[in-house]
Tab-separated table of C-alpha atoms in Angstrom:
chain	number	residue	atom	x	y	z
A	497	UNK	CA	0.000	0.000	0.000
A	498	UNK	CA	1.183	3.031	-0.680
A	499	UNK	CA	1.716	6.557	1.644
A	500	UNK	CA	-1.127	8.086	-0.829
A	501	UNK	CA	-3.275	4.911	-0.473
A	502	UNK	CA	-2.900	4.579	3.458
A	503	UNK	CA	-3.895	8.257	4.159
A	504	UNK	CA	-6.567	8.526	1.607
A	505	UNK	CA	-7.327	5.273	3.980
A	506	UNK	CA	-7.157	7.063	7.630
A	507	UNK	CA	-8.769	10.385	5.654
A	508	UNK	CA	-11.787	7.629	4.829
A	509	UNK	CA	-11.970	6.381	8.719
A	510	UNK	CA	-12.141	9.889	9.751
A	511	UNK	CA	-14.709	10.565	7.682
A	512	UNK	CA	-16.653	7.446	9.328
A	513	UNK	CA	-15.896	8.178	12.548
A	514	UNK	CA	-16.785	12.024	12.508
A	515	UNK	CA	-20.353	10.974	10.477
A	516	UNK	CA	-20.788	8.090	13.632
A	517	UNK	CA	-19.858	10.421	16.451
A	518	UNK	CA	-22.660	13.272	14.760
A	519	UNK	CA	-25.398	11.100	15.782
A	520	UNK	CA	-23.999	8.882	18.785
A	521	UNK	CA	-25.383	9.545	22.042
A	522	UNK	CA	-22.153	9.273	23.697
A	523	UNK	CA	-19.846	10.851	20.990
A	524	UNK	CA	-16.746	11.995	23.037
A	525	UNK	CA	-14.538	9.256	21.765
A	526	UNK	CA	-15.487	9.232	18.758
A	527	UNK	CA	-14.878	13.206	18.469
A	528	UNK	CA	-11.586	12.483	20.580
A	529	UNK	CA	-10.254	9.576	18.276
A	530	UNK	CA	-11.270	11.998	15.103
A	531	UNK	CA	-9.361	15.124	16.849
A	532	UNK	CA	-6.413	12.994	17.501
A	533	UNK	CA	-5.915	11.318	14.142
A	534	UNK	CA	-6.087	14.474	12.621
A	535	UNK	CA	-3.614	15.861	14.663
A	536	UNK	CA	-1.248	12.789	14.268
A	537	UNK	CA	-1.668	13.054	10.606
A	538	UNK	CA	-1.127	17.450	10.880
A	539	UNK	CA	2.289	16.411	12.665
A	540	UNK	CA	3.185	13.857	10.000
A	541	UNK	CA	2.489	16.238	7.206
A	542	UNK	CA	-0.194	14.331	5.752
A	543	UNK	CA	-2.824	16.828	6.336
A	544	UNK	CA	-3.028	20.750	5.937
A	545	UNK	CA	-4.780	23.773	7.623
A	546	UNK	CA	-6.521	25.910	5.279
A	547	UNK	CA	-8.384	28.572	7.380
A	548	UNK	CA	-10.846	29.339	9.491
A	549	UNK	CA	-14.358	29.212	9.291
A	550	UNK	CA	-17.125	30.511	11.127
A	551	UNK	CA	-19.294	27.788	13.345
A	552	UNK	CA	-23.735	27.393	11.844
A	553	UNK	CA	-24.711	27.823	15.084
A	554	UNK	CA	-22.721	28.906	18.273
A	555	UNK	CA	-23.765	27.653	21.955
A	556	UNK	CA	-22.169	29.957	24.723
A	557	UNK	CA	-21.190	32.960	22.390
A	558	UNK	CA	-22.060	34.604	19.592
A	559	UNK	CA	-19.350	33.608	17.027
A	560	UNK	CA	-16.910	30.486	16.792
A	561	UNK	CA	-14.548	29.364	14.291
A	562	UNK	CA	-13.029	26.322	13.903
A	563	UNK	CA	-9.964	25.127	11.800
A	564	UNK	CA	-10.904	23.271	8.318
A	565	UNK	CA	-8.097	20.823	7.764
A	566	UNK	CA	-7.658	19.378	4.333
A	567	UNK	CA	-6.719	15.417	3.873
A	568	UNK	CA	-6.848	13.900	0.906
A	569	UNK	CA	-9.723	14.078	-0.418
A	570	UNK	CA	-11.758	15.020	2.897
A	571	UNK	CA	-12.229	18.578	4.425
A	572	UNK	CA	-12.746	18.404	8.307
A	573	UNK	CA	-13.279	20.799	10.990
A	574	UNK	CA	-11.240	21.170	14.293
A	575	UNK	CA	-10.888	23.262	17.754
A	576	UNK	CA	-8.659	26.313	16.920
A	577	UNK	CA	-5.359	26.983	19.031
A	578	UNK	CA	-4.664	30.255	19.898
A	579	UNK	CA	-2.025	30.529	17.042
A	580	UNK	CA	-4.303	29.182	14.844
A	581	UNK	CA	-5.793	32.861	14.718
A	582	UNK	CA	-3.041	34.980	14.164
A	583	UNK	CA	-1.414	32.276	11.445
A	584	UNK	CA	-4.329	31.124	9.381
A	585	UNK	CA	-6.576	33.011	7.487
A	586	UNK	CA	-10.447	33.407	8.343
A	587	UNK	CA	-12.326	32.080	5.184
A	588	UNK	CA	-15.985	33.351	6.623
A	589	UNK	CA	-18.999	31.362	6.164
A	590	UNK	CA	-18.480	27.678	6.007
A	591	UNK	CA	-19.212	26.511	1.901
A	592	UNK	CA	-22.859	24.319	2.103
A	593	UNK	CA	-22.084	23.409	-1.455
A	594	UNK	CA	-19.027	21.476	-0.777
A	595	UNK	CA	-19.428	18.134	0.567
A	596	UNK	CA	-17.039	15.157	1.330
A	597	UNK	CA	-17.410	12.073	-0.807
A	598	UNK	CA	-19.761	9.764	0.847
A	599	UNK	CA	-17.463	6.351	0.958
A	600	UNK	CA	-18.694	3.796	3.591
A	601	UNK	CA	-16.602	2.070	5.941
A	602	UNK	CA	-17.438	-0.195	8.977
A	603	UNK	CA	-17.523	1.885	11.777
A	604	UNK	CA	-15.578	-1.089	13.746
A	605	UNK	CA	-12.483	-1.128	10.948
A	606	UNK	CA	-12.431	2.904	11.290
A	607	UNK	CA	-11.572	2.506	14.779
A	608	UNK	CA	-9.388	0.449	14.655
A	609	UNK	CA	-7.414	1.516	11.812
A	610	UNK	CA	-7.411	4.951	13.519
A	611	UNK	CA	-6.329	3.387	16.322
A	612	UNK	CA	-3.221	1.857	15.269
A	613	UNK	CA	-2.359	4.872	13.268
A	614	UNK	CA	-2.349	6.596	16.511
A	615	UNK	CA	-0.744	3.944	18.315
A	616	UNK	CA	-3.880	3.968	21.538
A	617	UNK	CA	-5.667	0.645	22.653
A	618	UNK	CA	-8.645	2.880	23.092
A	619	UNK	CA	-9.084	6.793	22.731
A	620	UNK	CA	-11.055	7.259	26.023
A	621	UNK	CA	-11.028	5.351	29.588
A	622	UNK	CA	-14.990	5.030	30.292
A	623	UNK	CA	-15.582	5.520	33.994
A	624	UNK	CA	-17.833	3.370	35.367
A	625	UNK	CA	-21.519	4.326	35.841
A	626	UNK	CA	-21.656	5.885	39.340
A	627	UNK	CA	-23.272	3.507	41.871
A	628	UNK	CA	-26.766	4.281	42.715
A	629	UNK	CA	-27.253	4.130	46.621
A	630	UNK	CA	-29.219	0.960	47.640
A	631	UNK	CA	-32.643	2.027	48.655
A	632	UNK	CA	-33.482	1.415	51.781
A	633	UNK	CA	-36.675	-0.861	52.412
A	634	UNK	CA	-39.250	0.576	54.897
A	635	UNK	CA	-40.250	-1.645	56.992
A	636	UNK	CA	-43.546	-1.531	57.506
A	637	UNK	CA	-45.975	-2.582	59.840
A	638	UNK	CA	-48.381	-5.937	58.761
A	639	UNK	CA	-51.708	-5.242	60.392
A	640	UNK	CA	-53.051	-8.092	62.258
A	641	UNK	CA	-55.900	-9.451	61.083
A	642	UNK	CA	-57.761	-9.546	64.522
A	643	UNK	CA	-57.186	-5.813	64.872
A	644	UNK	CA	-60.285	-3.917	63.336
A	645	UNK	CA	-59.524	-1.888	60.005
A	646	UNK	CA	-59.764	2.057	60.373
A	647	UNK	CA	-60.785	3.577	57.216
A	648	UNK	CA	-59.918	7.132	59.049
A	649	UNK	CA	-58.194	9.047	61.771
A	650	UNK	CA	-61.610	9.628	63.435
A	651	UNK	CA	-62.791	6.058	63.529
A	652	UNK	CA	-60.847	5.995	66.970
A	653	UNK	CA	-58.886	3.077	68.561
C-alpha cells in the first residue's frame, strides 16, 4: 500500500468516525479519536490547515470558528489553538455546497485503523456508571388481622 493509499485510507476512517460520532449519544470518543488522528496526521504532514471558518450555530457565544483541515480528499473541521488565529486566514462562512465524498466504511475497521495509526488501545477510559445508593426498604408494619380496620383518623382506637 502506498503513503497516498494509506492516508486517503485514515482520511476515509475519519470521515466514518466524525459521520458516527454526529449522531452517537455518547460521541466523546469518537470526536476524541477523530481530533487525535487528525492531529497525528497534521504532525506527520499528511494533512493541511486551510483557514478558518465561522461555526452554523454557536452555543455559549455569539461567534466560533473552527480550523478546516484538508486530507486527501476530505475537508474536516477542528478546535482552533490560539495561534491558529493569528497564522491562518479566516475564510468566513463555512461553503454548504461542498461536501465530502460519501465512501462507507465499517464503523468497527475505522476505529481500529485509527487506532493503530495513533498507536492507543482505546481513545477514552470510560468511567464506570456511578453507583446508585441501595434504597433502603421501609419496613412496615403488617396489620393483624384480629385488629379492626380504620378507614380514618376519626374512627378511633
Amino acid at each position: 500500500m502506498t503513503n497516498e493509499e494509506r492516508i486517503q485510507q485514515l482520511a476515509i476512517a475519519i470521515y466514518t468516525v466524525n459521520r458516527h460520532a454526529k449522531t452517537a449519544t455518547n460521541n466523546r470518543e469518537l470526536y476524541t479519536l477523530k481530533n487525535k488522528a487528525i492531529q497525528q496526521l497534521l504532525q506527520n504532514g499528511d494533512a493541511q490547515k486551510i483557514g478558518l471558518h465561522f461555526i452554523e450555530n454557536p452555543q455559549l457565544s455569539k461567534q466560533s470558528s473552527t480550523v478546516l483541515v484538508a486530507c486527501s480528499d476530505f475537508l474536516f473541521h477542528t478546535l482552533p489553538t490560539k495561534e491558529d488565529f493569528t497564522s491562518l486566514p479566516h475564510l468566513g462562512n463555512q461553503d454548504q455546497q461542498f461536501r465530502n465524498p460519501q465512501i462507507h466504511m465499517n464503523l468497527k475497521a475505522a476505529k481500529e485503523l485509527l487506532l493503530s495509526f495513533i498507536g492507543e488501545d482505546s481513545v477514552v477510559h470510560q468511567t464506570p456508571p456511578k453507583k446508585r445508593p441501595a434504597i433502603k426498604e421501609h419496613k412496615t408494619k403488617r396489620m393483624s388481622h384480629t385488629q379492626p380496620f380504620r378507614s380514618s383518623y376519626l374512627d378511633g382506637k
